[in-house]
Amino acid sequence: MAFTKTILLRARIIFLSALCFVLLITWKIVHLQFVEVDKWRNCAKAAQLAYKPIVASRGNIYTHDGALLATSLPFYRVALDPVVASDACFKAGIGPLSQALSDFYQDNPPEYYKQRIMDARAKKRSYLLLHRGFITYADKKKMSHWPIFNQGRFKGGVIFEAQDKRYNPFRELARRTIGVHRETHGSGLEYAFNKVLKGVDGKALYQKVVGGNWKKVPESTTIAPIHGSDLVTTLDINLQDVAQSSLLSVLEQTDAQNGCAIVMEVATGAIKAIANLSRTESGQYIESYNYAIGSAVEPGSIFKLASMLALLEETEWPLTQLIDTGHGAVQFYNRWMKDVKKGGYGLLTLQGVFEKSSNVGISMAIQEAFGTNPQKFIDYMEVLGIHQPLGIELAGEGNPYMITPKSKMWNGVTLPWLSIGYNLQVTPLQMLVLYNAVANNGRMVKPIFVQRIQSANGVVKSFPTTVLKEKICSDETLRKLKAVLEGTVETGLAQRIKHGFYKIAGKTGTAQKLINGKYTDHHLTSFAGYFPADHPRYSCIIVVDSPQGESFRFGAEVPAPIFKDIVDRIAGKDLHARKPINKPFSKSIGEAQWVGGAQSRAYLGLLGVHQSTPKWPLVIEFSKQFSEGTRPISLSNVGSFDELTFLYQWLQLPIPEGVSQEVSWGRLTLRSTESTFQPCKCPSSVPSVLHMKLRDALFLLESNGLKVTIEGNIHGVVSKQSKITPNQITILLK
């Protein structure tokens, strides 16, 4: 009996527990259904809603005159939802689609694409990336007509995933200066001005719909993106091309490790060109690192300009001060300082010491002036800012270094070697700033890479020239520095780049490279200077690291010719960079010689040589192209007789004898057997520009007040001209 009661009690407890559980569940269902229905409905809706970013358009980067250096273009990746297409559409289109994919990407056979798509469809996968490569918008339009793809996103399943990518129209030109815009470890202007260029992303509310896609909610609030601003740089794409191609040519010739070239506008500090090339394992040269601003190295002899400045400021020695360099060797404590020339230079003036780049002469002079107080020499260097970075806009500027008397490394031989460019490290850009200051009458300006930031609403911010120091030295010292820099090219080590039509001022440099704590036989060669020397417009520095070959060890042999080539080509493009010649030919113009390569010789024929009466540039027609090392077989020129005489005698070409000096205009023709001169009428107010290049034709016609219409190939020569109205003319180029 007791046992039966126990069983009944347990049964009742279990029943009551189950009943309570059922009642609890029922209550919870009713509560959810009627009491919390709004709460959970909102939660379900929220799970299908999300704010998605609206990416702002990245700003463009331009040259100083509006040429596009970098922009963002839409590129696409191609994916497919294989389940979407109907069986009939899929069966009919899979073969042709696979063939089209194989033909387009050219990396796998059609069977590869067909099998991948069919496997994904069988497994009911809703997403398949067909290829990792990006296609252009034109390719996207083409693909949209392929089988299956032509049914669109919702019937065919094709997915074109858009992504903006940065595009540089000029490819390798200034690539490192333009840079990349990674959030960390970026480079160039893209990285330095990333916040300005990228703008501010907006956002909008999207709802998840059938198929896993997101659709914008029309009635929601949208925060519009603020698109990035544009950068207008100081770069000149023509000068950039000149600098980079000239540098590349010599690097390939000398098999150098790397090199850089910088062209800066003297008055403003605007960087017009900056090229950096380094050799890859395959032997090609690419822009992989910005040596011009990031590589702090021992500069060698180009630093002697700073030493000369300190010496002249401290002693006020005349340039005729005599210094006995002896047999080219002098001992400072336990080390010998030597000149490159065997046997030495003997007795030299101070100017001769600089022009010959005598290590012995410079170090002896500095030791005499500052040996008892070396800190004073360091003070001069610090006034020039040698010891600190320039603080330019670009990231990655190298940190300069200089041993001072306060350093534990200072000893009795530090000052002499410091005076010739050792025991310190500076970037090429820092050295250029010093040379530019001399060219700029002592006014030291900070290099600038960006002129302004602009948007659709106008200029956001301008970057004016920043003056680092109003005067780096006295006017007398400045006069002497200019004299020795010009003398280096006129009579010193850089005579090979002397030019007959304009003057160059500069200094060669050669420094042994310190590798693993030891100076090696590898050299860092350099040339820094400015032109035209009498009215400087551009300053430039060239640095070539480790050129190979015994004949390519010094600054006069490797970087100086690059400087000359750049200057020649700039002079041909920039009419303001040289003075017109406004006087008749005089036999006292000096020794005539062929200069440069074929392009340089052709440039001589394109000079705008002006006469006071008549005001007319020389017109050159080449019947046959120049070949290297030879004179032209036939050369015919039309122009002022004085100008023709000047040009022909400068080129050491014969001119006919007995021509009347009263003849002012004519055609001078040179052949292999004879030269003839035929007088002709001076051109009327509408000159003939036949056979001229566009640049020269425009100069002539527009200088006569004519409005010019151009037809044909702008890179050709004028084949026809016709006057439409008294003030308008049309020229046809072929």
Short mmCIF file of C-alpha atoms in Angstrom, two decimals, residues 427-639:
data_model
loop_
_atom_site.label_atom_id
_atom_site.label_comp_id
_atom_site.label_asym_id
_atom_site.label_seq_id
_atom_site.Cartn_x
_atom_site.Cartn_y
_atom_site.Cartn_z
CA THR A 427 70.91 64.16 -49.72
CA PRO A 428 71.31 65.27 -53.35
CA LEU A 429 68.37 67.64 -52.87
CA GLN A 430 70.15 69.36 -49.97
CA MET A 431 73.24 69.97 -52.08
CA LEU A 432 71.10 71.32 -54.90
CA VAL A 433 69.48 73.82 -52.52
CA LEU A 434 72.95 75.24 -51.76
CA TYR A 435 73.88 75.60 -55.44
CA ASN A 436 70.48 77.07 -56.19
CA ALA A 437 71.03 79.68 -53.45
CA VAL A 438 74.24 80.83 -55.15
CA ALA A 439 72.40 81.05 -58.47
CA ASN A 440 69.59 82.96 -56.72
CA ASN A 441 71.94 85.72 -55.53
CA GLY A 442 72.28 84.20 -52.07
CA ARG A 443 68.58 83.65 -51.40
CA MET A 444 68.04 80.09 -50.20
CA VAL A 445 64.56 78.76 -50.93
CA LYS A 446 62.88 75.54 -49.91
CA PRO A 447 62.14 73.05 -52.71
CA ILE A 448 58.43 72.74 -53.45
CA PHE A 449 56.67 69.92 -55.29
CA VAL A 450 53.06 71.17 -55.18
CA GLN A 451 51.77 74.53 -56.43
CA ARG A 452 48.25 74.26 -55.08
CA ILE A 453 45.40 72.05 -53.96
CA GLN A 454 42.20 72.69 -55.88
CA SER A 455 38.65 71.40 -56.06
CA ALA A 456 35.64 72.05 -58.27
CA ASN A 457 34.96 75.16 -56.18
CA GLY A 458 38.39 76.67 -56.76
CA VAL A 459 41.76 76.79 -55.03
CA VAL A 460 41.77 75.14 -51.60
CA LYS A 461 45.36 75.93 -50.67
CA SER A 462 48.39 77.44 -52.39
CA PHE A 463 52.04 76.70 -51.65
CA PRO A 464 54.12 79.84 -52.11
CA THR A 465 57.89 79.86 -52.14
CA THR A 466 59.37 79.51 -48.65
CA VAL A 467 62.60 81.39 -48.01
CA LEU A 468 64.94 79.42 -45.75
CA LYS A 469 67.55 82.18 -45.60
CA GLU A 470 67.47 85.60 -47.22
CA LYS A 471 71.25 85.73 -47.69
CA ILE A 472 73.69 82.85 -47.27
CA CYS A 473 76.78 85.06 -47.52
CA SER A 474 78.04 88.52 -48.42
CA ASP A 475 77.74 89.90 -51.93
CA GLU A 476 81.51 89.79 -52.37
CA THR A 477 81.67 86.13 -51.41
CA LEU A 478 78.75 85.43 -53.70
CA ARG A 479 80.55 87.10 -56.60
CA LYS A 480 83.60 84.93 -56.01
CA LEU A 481 81.58 81.74 -55.72
CA LYS A 482 79.90 82.44 -59.04
CA ALA A 483 83.29 83.11 -60.61
CA VAL A 484 84.81 79.80 -59.50
CA LEU A 485 81.69 77.83 -60.51
CA GLU A 486 81.79 79.36 -63.98
CA GLY A 487 85.55 78.83 -64.13
CA THR A 488 85.15 75.13 -63.40
CA VAL A 489 83.26 74.77 -66.68
CA GLU A 490 85.21 77.33 -68.68
CA THR A 491 88.77 76.28 -67.76
CA GLY A 492 88.50 73.63 -65.03
CA LEU A 493 87.65 69.95 -64.81
CA ALA A 494 84.25 70.32 -66.50
CA GLN A 495 85.53 71.90 -69.73
CA ARG A 496 83.99 69.09 -71.79
CA ILE A 497 80.50 70.50 -71.14
CA LYS A 498 81.43 74.06 -72.05
CA HIS A 499 78.90 75.49 -74.50
CA GLY A 500 79.32 78.20 -77.09
CA PHE A 501 75.83 79.69 -76.91
CA TYR A 502 75.32 79.94 -73.16
CA LYS A 503 77.37 79.58 -70.01
CA ILE A 504 77.10 76.82 -67.43
CA ALA A 505 78.26 77.12 -63.83
CA GLY A 506 78.85 74.06 -61.70
CA LYS A 507 81.11 71.66 -59.87
CA THR A 508 82.07 68.04 -60.40
CA GLY A 509 82.20 65.57 -57.53
CA THR A 510 83.68 62.14 -56.90
CA ALA A 511 83.50 60.31 -53.58
CA GLN A 512 84.77 56.88 -52.61
CA LYS A 513 81.95 54.77 -51.20
CA LEU A 514 82.11 53.53 -47.63
CA ILE A 515 81.01 49.87 -47.57
CA ASN A 516 81.10 47.80 -44.37
CA GLY A 517 83.24 50.43 -42.66
CA LYS A 518 85.88 50.58 -45.42
CA TYR A 519 86.36 52.91 -48.37
CA THR A 520 86.23 50.91 -51.59
CA ASP A 521 87.04 51.39 -55.26
CA HIS A 522 83.36 52.11 -55.96
CA HIS A 523 82.63 55.80 -56.52
CA LEU A 524 79.68 58.15 -56.20
CA THR A 525 80.01 60.63 -59.05
CA SER A 526 78.08 63.88 -59.19
CA PHE A 527 77.68 67.25 -60.85
CA ALA A 528 75.75 70.22 -59.46
CA GLY A 529 75.27 73.58 -61.08
CA TYR A 530 72.97 76.02 -62.84
CA PHE A 531 72.42 77.67 -66.21
CA PRO A 532 72.56 80.06 -67.93
CA ALA A 533 75.34 81.27 -65.66
CA ASP A 534 74.78 84.96 -66.43
CA HIS A 535 71.03 84.88 -65.69
CA PRO A 536 70.30 81.58 -63.93
CA ARG A 537 66.91 80.03 -64.60
CA TYR A 538 67.39 76.37 -63.64
CA SER A 539 69.65 74.58 -61.20
CA CYS A 540 70.34 70.88 -61.51
CA ILE A 541 72.16 68.05 -59.76
CA ILE A 542 73.08 64.64 -61.16
CA VAL A 543 74.31 61.74 -59.02
CA VAL A 544 75.45 58.41 -60.49
CA ASP A 545 76.31 55.58 -58.11
CA SER A 546 79.07 53.09 -58.95
CA PRO A 547 79.55 53.53 -62.71
CA GLN A 548 81.60 50.64 -64.08
CA GLY A 549 84.80 50.99 -66.09
CA GLU A 550 88.08 52.81 -65.58
CA SER A 551 86.97 55.68 -67.85
CA PHE A 552 83.80 56.31 -65.83
CA ARG A 553 85.15 57.03 -62.38
CA PHE A 554 84.82 60.79 -62.05
CA GLY A 555 82.11 63.42 -62.01
CA ALA A 556 83.42 65.13 -65.15
CA GLU A 557 83.06 61.89 -67.11
CA VAL A 558 79.63 60.58 -66.09
CA PRO A 559 77.14 63.02 -64.49
CA ALA A 560 78.51 66.20 -66.12
CA PRO A 561 77.59 65.03 -69.66
CA ILE A 562 74.10 64.19 -68.36
CA PHE A 563 73.84 67.75 -67.06
CA LYS A 564 75.01 69.03 -70.46
CA ASP A 565 72.45 66.92 -72.31
CA ILE A 566 69.64 68.06 -70.02
CA VAL A 567 70.67 71.70 -70.41
CA ASP A 568 70.88 71.41 -74.20
CA ARG A 569 67.43 69.92 -74.43
CA ILE A 570 65.92 72.37 -71.95
CA ALA A 571 67.39 75.23 -73.97
CA GLY A 572 65.68 73.87 -77.06
CA LYS A 573 62.31 73.75 -75.28
CA ASP A 574 62.49 76.84 -73.08
CA LEU A 575 63.03 80.07 -74.96
CA HIS A 576 63.42 81.95 -71.67
CA ALA A 577 66.38 79.81 -70.64
CA ARG A 578 68.77 81.49 -73.08
CA LYS A 579 69.37 84.98 -74.36
CA PRO A 580 68.74 85.79 -78.02
CA ILE A 581 71.78 86.91 -80.02
CA ASN A 582 71.19 90.49 -81.12
CA LYS A 583 74.38 91.31 -82.97
CA PRO A 584 76.00 90.39 -86.25
CA PHE A 585 78.66 87.71 -86.46
CA SER A 586 82.11 88.55 -85.18
CA LYS A 587 85.19 86.44 -85.86
CA SER A 588 86.16 86.77 -82.21
CA ILE A 589 83.48 84.35 -81.05
CA GLY A 590 86.14 81.82 -80.11
CA GLU A 591 86.93 78.29 -81.13
CA ALA A 592 84.09 76.58 -82.99
CA GLN A 593 83.41 72.90 -82.56
CA TRP A 594 80.74 70.25 -82.99
CA VAL A 595 78.94 69.62 -79.72
CA GLY A 596 76.83 66.78 -78.36
CA GLY A 597 75.16 64.14 -80.46
CA ALA A 598 72.92 64.38 -83.49
CA GLN A 599 70.07 65.89 -81.50
CA SER A 600 72.31 68.63 -80.07
CA ARG A 601 73.59 69.52 -83.52
CA ALA A 602 70.06 69.63 -84.88
CA TYR A 603 69.16 71.93 -82.00
CA LEU A 604 71.70 74.49 -83.27
CA GLY A 605 69.64 74.83 -86.40
CA LEU A 606 66.50 75.58 -84.39
CA LEU A 607 67.95 78.46 -82.39
CA GLY A 608 65.91 81.63 -82.42
CA VAL A 609 68.76 83.92 -83.54
CA HIS A 610 67.35 87.45 -83.66
CA GLN A 611 68.61 90.47 -85.61
CA SER A 612 67.56 94.01 -84.87
CA THR A 613 66.86 94.63 -88.59
CA PRO A 614 64.97 92.68 -89.75
CA LYS A 615 63.57 91.02 -86.62
CA TRP A 616 63.48 87.54 -88.01
CA PRO A 617 64.61 84.16 -86.65
CA LEU A 618 66.84 81.93 -88.69
CA VAL A 619 65.01 79.28 -90.70
CA ILE A 620 66.77 75.95 -91.07
CA GLU A 621 65.89 73.19 -93.52
CA PHE A 622 67.84 69.95 -93.32
CA SER A 623 67.78 68.08 -96.63
CA LYS A 624 69.39 65.06 -95.00
CA GLN A 625 69.54 64.03 -91.37
CA PHE A 626 72.75 64.37 -89.41
CA SER A 627 74.63 61.19 -88.69
CA GLU A 628 76.92 60.80 -85.70
CA GLY A 629 80.39 62.25 -86.28
CA THR A 630 79.75 63.44 -89.87
CA ARG A 631 78.72 66.68 -91.53
CA PRO A 632 75.53 66.88 -93.57
CA ILE A 633 75.79 66.04 -97.27
CA SER A 634 73.57 69.00 -98.13
CA LEU A 635 72.40 71.92 -96.01
CA SER A 636 70.15 74.72 -97.23
CA ASN A 637 69.24 77.75 -95.12
CA VAL A 638 67.08 80.78 -95.78
CA GLY A 639 67.47 83.86 -93.61
#
